[in-house]
CSV table of C-alpha atoms in Angstrom, one decimal:
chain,number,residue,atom,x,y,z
A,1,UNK,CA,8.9,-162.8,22.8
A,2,UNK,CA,9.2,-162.1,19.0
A,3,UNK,CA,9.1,-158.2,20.0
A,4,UNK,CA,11.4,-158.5,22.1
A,5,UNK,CA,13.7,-160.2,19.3
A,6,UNK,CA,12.6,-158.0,16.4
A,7,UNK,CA,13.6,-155.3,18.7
A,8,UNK,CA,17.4,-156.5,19.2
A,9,UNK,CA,16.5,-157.1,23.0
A,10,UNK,CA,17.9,-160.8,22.9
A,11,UNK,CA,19.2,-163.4,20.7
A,12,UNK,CA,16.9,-165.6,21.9
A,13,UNK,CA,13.8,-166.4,23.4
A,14,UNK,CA,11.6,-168.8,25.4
A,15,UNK,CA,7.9,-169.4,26.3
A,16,UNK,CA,7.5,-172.8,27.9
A,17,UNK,CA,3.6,-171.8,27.8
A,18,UNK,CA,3.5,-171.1,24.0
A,19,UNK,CA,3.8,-173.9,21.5
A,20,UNK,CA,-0.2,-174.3,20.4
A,21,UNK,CA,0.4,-175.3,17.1
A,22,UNK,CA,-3.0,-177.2,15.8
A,23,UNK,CA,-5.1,-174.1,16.6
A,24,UNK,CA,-6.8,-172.6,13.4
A,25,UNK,CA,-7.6,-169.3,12.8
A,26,UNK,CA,-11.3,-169.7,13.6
A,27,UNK,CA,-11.4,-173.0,15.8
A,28,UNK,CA,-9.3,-174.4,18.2
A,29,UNK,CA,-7.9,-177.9,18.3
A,30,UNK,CA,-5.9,-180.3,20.0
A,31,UNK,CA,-5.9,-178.7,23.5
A,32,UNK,CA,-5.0,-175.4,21.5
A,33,UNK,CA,-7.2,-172.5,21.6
A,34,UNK,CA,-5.0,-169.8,20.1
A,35,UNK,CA,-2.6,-170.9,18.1
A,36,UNK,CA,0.8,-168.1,19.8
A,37,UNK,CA,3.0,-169.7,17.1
A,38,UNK,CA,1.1,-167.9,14.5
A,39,UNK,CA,1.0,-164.5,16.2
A,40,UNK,CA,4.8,-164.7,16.7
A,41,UNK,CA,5.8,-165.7,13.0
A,42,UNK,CA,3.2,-162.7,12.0
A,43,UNK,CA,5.4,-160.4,14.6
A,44,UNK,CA,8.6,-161.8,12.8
A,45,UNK,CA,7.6,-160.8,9.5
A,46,UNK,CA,7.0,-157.4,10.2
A,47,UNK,CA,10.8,-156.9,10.5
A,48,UNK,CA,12.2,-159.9,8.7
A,49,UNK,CA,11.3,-161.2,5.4
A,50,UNK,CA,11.7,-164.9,5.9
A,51,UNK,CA,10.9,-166.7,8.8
A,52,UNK,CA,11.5,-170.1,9.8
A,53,UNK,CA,9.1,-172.6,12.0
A,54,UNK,CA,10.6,-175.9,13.0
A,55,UNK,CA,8.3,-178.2,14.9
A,56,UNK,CA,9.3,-181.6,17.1
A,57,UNK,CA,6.4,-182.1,18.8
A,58,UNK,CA,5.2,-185.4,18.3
A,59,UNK,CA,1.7,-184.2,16.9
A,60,UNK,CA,2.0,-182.4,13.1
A,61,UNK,CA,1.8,-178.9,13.3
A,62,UNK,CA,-1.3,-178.2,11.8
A,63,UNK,CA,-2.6,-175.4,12.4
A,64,UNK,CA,1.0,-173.3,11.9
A,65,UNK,CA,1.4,-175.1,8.1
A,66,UNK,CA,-2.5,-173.8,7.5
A,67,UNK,CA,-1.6,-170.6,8.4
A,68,UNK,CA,1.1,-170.1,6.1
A,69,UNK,CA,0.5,-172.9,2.8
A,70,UNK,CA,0.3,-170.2,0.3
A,71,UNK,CA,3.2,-167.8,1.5
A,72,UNK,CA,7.0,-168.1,0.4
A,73,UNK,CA,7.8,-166.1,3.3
A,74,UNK,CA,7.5,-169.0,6.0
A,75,UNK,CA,8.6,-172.3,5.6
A,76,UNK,CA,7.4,-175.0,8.2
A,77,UNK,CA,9.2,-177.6,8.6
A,78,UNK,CA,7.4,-180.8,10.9
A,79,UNK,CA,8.9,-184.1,12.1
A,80,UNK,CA,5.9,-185.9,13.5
A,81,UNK,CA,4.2,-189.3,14.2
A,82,UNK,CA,1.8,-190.2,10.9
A,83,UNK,CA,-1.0,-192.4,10.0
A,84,UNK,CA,-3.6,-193.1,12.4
A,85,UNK,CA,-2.5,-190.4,14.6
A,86,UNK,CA,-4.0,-186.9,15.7
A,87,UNK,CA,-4.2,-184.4,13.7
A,88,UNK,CA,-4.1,-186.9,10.6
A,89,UNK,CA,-2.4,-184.2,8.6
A,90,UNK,CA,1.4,-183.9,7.5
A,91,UNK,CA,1.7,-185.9,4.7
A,92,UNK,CA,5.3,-185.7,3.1
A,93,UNK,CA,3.5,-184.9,-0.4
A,94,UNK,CA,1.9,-182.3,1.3
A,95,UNK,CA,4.6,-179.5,0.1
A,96,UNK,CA,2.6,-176.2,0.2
A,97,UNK,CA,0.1,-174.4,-2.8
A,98,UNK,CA,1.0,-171.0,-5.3
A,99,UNK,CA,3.7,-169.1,-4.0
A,100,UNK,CA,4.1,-171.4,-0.6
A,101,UNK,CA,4.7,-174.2,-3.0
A,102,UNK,CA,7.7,-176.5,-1.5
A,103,UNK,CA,7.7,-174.4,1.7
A,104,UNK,CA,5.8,-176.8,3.8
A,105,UNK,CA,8.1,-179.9,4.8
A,106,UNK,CA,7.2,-182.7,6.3
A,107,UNK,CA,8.8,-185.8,8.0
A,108,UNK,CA,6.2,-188.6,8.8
A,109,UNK,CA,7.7,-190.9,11.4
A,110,UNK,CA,6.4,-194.0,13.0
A,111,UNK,CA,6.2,-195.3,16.2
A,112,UNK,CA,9.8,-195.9,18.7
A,113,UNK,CA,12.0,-193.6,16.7
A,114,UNK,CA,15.0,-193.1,18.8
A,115,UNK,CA,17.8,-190.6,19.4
A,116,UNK,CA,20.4,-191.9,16.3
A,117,UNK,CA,17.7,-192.3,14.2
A,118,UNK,CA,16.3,-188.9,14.9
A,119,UNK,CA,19.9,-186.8,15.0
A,120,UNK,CA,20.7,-188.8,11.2
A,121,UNK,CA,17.4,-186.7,9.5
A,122,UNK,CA,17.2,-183.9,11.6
A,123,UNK,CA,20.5,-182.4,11.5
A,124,UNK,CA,20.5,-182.6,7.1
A,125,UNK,CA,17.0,-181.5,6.6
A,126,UNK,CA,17.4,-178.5,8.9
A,127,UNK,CA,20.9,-178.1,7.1
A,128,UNK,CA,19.8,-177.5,4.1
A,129,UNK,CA,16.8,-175.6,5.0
A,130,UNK,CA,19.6,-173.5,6.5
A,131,UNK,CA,21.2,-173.3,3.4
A,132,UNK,CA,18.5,-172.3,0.6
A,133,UNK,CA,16.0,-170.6,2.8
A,134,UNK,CA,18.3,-168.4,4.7
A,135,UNK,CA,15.7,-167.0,7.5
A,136,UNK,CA,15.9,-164.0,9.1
A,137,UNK,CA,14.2,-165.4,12.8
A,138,UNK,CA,13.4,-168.9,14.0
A,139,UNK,CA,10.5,-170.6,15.9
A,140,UNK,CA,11.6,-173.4,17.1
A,141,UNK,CA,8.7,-175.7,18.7
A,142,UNK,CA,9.7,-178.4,21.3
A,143,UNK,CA,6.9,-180.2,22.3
A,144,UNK,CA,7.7,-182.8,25.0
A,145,UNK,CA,5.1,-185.9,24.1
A,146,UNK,CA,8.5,-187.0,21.5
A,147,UNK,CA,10.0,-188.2,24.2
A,148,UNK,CA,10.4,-191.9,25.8
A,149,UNK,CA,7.6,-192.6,28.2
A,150,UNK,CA,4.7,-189.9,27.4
A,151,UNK,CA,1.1,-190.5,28.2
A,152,UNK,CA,0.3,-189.8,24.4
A,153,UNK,CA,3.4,-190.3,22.3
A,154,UNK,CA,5.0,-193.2,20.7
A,155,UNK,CA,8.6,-192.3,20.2
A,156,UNK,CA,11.8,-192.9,22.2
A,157,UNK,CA,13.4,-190.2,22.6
A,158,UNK,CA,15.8,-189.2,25.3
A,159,UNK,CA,16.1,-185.4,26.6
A,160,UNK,CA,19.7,-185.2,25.2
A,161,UNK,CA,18.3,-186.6,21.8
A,162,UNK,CA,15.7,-183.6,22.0
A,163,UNK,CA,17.7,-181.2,23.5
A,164,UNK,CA,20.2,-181.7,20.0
A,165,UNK,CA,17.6,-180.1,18.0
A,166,UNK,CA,17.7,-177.0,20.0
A,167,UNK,CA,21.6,-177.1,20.6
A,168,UNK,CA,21.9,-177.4,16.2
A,169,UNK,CA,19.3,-174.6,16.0
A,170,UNK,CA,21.4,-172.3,18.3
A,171,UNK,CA,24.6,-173.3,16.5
A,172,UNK,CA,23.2,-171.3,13.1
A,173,UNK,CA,23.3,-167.8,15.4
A,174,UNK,CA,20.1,-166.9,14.2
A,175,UNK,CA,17.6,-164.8,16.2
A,176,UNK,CA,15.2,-167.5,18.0
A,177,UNK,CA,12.1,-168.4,19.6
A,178,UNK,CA,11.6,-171.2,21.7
A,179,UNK,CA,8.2,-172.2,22.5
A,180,UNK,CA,6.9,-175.7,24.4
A,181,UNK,CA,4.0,-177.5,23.3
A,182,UNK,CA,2.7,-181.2,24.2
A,183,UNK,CA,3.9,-183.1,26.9
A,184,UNK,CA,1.6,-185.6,29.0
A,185,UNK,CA,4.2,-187.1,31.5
A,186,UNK,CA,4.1,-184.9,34.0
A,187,UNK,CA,7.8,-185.1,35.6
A,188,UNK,CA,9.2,-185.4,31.9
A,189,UNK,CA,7.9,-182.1,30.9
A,190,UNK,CA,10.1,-179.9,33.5
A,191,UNK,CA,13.0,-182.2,33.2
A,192,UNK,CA,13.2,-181.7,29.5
A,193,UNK,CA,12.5,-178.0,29.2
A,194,UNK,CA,14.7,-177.2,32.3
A,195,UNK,CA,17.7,-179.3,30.2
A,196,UNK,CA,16.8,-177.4,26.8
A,197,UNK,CA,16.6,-173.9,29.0
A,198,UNK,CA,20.4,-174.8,30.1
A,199,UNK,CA,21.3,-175.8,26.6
A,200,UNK,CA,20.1,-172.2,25.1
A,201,UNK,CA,21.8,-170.8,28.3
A,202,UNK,CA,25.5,-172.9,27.1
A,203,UNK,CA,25.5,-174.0,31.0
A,204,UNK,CA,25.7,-177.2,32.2
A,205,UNK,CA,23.4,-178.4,35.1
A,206,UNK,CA,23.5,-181.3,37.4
A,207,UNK,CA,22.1,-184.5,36.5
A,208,UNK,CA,21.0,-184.8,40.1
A,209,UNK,CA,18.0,-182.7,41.0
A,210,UNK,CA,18.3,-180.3,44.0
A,211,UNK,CA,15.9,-180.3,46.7
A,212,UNK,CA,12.7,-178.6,46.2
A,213,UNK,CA,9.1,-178.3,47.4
A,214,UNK,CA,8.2,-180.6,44.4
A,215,UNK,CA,10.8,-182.9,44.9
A,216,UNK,CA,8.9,-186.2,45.3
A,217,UNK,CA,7.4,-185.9,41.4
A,218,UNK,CA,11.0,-187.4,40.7
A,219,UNK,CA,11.3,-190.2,42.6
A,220,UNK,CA,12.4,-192.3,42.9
A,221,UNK,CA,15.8,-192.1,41.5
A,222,UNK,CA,15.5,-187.7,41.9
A,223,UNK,CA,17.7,-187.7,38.1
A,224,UNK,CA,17.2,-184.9,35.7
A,225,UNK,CA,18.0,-187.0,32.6
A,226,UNK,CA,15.7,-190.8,32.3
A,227,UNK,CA,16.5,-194.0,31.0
A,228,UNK,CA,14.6,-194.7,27.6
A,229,UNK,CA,12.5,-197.6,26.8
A,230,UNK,CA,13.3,-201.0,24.9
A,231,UNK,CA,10.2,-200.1,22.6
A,232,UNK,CA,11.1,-201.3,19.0
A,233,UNK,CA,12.2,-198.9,16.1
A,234,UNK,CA,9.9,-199.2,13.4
A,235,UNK,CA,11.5,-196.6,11.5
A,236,UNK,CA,13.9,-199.0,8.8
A,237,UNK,CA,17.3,-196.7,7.7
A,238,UNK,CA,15.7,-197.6,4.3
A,239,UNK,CA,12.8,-195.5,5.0
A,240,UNK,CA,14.2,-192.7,6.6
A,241,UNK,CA,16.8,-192.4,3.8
A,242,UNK,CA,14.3,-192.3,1.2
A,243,UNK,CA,11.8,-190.2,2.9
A,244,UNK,CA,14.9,-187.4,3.9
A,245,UNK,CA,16.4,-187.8,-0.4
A,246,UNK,CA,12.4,-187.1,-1.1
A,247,UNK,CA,12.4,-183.8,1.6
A,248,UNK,CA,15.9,-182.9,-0.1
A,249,UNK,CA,14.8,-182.7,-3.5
A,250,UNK,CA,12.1,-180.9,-2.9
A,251,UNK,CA,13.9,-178.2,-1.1
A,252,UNK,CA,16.6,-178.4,-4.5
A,253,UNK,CA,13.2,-177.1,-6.2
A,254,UNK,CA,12.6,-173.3,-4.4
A,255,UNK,CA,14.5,-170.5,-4.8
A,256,UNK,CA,17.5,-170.2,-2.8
A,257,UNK,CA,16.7,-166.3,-1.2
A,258,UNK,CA,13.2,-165.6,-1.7
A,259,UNK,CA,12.1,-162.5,-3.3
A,260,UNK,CA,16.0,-161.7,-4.2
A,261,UNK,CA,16.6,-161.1,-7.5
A,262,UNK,CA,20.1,-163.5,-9.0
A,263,UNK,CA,21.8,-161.9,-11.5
A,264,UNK,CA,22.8,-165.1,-13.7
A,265,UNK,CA,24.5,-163.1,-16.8
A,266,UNK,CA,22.5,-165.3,-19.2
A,267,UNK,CA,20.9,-162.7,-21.6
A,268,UNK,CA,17.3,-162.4,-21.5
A,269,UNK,CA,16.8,-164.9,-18.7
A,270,UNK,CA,14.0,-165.1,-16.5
A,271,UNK,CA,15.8,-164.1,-13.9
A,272,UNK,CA,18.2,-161.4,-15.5
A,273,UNK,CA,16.1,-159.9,-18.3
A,274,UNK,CA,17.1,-157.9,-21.1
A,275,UNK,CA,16.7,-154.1,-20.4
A,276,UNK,CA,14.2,-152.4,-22.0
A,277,UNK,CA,14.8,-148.9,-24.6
A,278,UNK,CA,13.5,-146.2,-22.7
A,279,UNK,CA,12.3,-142.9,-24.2
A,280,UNK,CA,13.6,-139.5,-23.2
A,281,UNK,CA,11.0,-137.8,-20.8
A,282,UNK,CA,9.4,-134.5,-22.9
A,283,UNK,CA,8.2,-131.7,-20.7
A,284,UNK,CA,4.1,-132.4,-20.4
A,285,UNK,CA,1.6,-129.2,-20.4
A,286,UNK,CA,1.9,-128.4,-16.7
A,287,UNK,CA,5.0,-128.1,-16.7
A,288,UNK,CA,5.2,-125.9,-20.1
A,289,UNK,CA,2.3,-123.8,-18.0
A,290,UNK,CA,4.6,-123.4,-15.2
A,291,UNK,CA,7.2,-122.5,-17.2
A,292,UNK,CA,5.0,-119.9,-19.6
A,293,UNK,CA,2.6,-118.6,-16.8
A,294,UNK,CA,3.6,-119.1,-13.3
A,295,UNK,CA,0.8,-117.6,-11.5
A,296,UNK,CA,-1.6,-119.7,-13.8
A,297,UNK,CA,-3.4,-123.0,-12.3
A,298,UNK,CA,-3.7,-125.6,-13.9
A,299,UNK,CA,-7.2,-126.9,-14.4
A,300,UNK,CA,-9.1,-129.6,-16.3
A,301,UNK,CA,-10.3,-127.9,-19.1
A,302,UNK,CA,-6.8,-126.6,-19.6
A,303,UNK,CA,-5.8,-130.3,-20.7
A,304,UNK,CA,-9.1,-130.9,-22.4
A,305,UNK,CA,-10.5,-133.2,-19.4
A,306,UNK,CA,-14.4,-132.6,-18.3
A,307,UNK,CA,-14.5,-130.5,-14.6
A,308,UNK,CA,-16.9,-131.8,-11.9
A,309,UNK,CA,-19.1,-129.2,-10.8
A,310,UNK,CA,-18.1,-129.7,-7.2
A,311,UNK,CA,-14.4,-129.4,-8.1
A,312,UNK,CA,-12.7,-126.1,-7.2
């Protein structure tokens, strides 16, 4: 998928199958032997020089933001279930080390958080991102256990509050990679990824399912899109405002365009400094040798410099 990208073939691409995010690079973790997210970004940056990984999987991405702590060339960006949850990581302190430093973000959530709630820090945070990171690519990571009813998750989510990640994502016209991840309900899984396919796609499907071989997995009302839980949002306005100001200011803090110089006009700045006096090249021996004796070589002992005895 990411050659196909880097090589202009589409605008965008998916990989339901991909999406192993908590793989490391020598152990694998989380149902995740080999973590594809990785390999892709790694593809990315051999044509792009920033790359983007956004991850709403209910589980941290773990072994993505490991990969890439120390680099200003990917930022990570997680919105994830915290504290006494697997992996244990994601931390919103936890902002990335040297040059990767405030290039890891991360949104710890708690349990029931619901489609408003979600769309109100989502939609900023990625904004700015957007705005100050300006990547080149995208890997966008829709894990399925955020929504309302998994095996394993805890939030609330509905497939239209998921599927307006990918439909904000697609609305910057950046090259994109879609990948799938978690997801332990088994008739949620298709019904969310088939909606996100047709939201990629700009087509509108049916929310009553067609007849197929597999139809009886979605009984019994046979509806693409499900009715979401009564479960209790214990994410307060307070705290998501506070944690998304916190995620905001740290993104104020790294350089708009890495690696791009800025020409500020403020003499002998940092980031404009003041030239320095160059002397005017003299010819050196050689070329006074060329000049003087053409059909001379140079050698070592010409310019004073010992000879090896296994030089020519």
């Amino acid at each position: 998928g990411a050659v196909r990208l880097n090589d202009n073939q589409a605008d965008a691409v998916i990989n339901w199958a991909g999406g192993l995010h908590h793989a490391k690079k020598a152990e694998a973790s989380g149902f995740c032997y080999v973590n594809d997210c990785v390999l892709a970004i790694l593809e990315l940056l051999k044509k792009h020089q920033r790359v983007l990984y956004i991850d709403i999987d209910i589980h941290h991405g773990d072994g993505v933001e490991e990969a890439f702590y120390c680099t200003n060339r990917v930022m990570t960006v997680s919105f994830h279930k915290f504290g006494e949850y697997f992996p244990g990581t994601g931390d919103v302190l936890d902002v990335g080390y040297a040059e990767g430093k405030n290039y890891a973000i991360n949104f710890p959530l708690n349990d029931g958080m619901d489609d408003e709630s979600y769309k109100k820090i989502f939609r900023p945070v990625i904004g700015k991102v957007m705005e100050v990171f300006a990547p080149g690519a995208i890997v966008l990571q829709c894990g399925a256990d955020s929504l309302s009813g998994d095996r394993l998750g805890c939030f609330n989510l509905s497939l239209k509050g998921h599927a307006d990640c990918v439909e904000f994502v697609k609305s910057f016209g950046i090259p994109t990679l879609l990948l799938g991840g978690g997801g332990y309900t088994l008739r949620n899984v298709p019904r969310c990824w088939t909606y996100e396919t047709a939201v990629m796609l700009g087509e509108d499907v049916k929310d009553e399912l067609p007849y197929n071989d597999y139809f009886e997995y979605f009984g019994p009302d046979h509806r693409l899109h499900l009715p979401v839980s009564n479960m209790e949002n214990l994410n307060s306005p307070q705290y998501l405002d506070q944690t998304k100001v916190q995620i905001l200011e740290v993104l104020r803090d790294i350089e708009p365009v890495p690696g791009a110089q800025i020409q500020t006009g403020q003499v002998e700045s940092q980031l404009n400094p003041r030239g320095m006096n160059m002397d005017i090249d003299e010819p050196g021996t050689d070329e006074v040798l060329e000049d003087t004796h053409p059909d001379t070589r140079p050698t070592n002992s010409i310019f004073g410099r010992k000879e090896h005895p296994a030089e020519f």
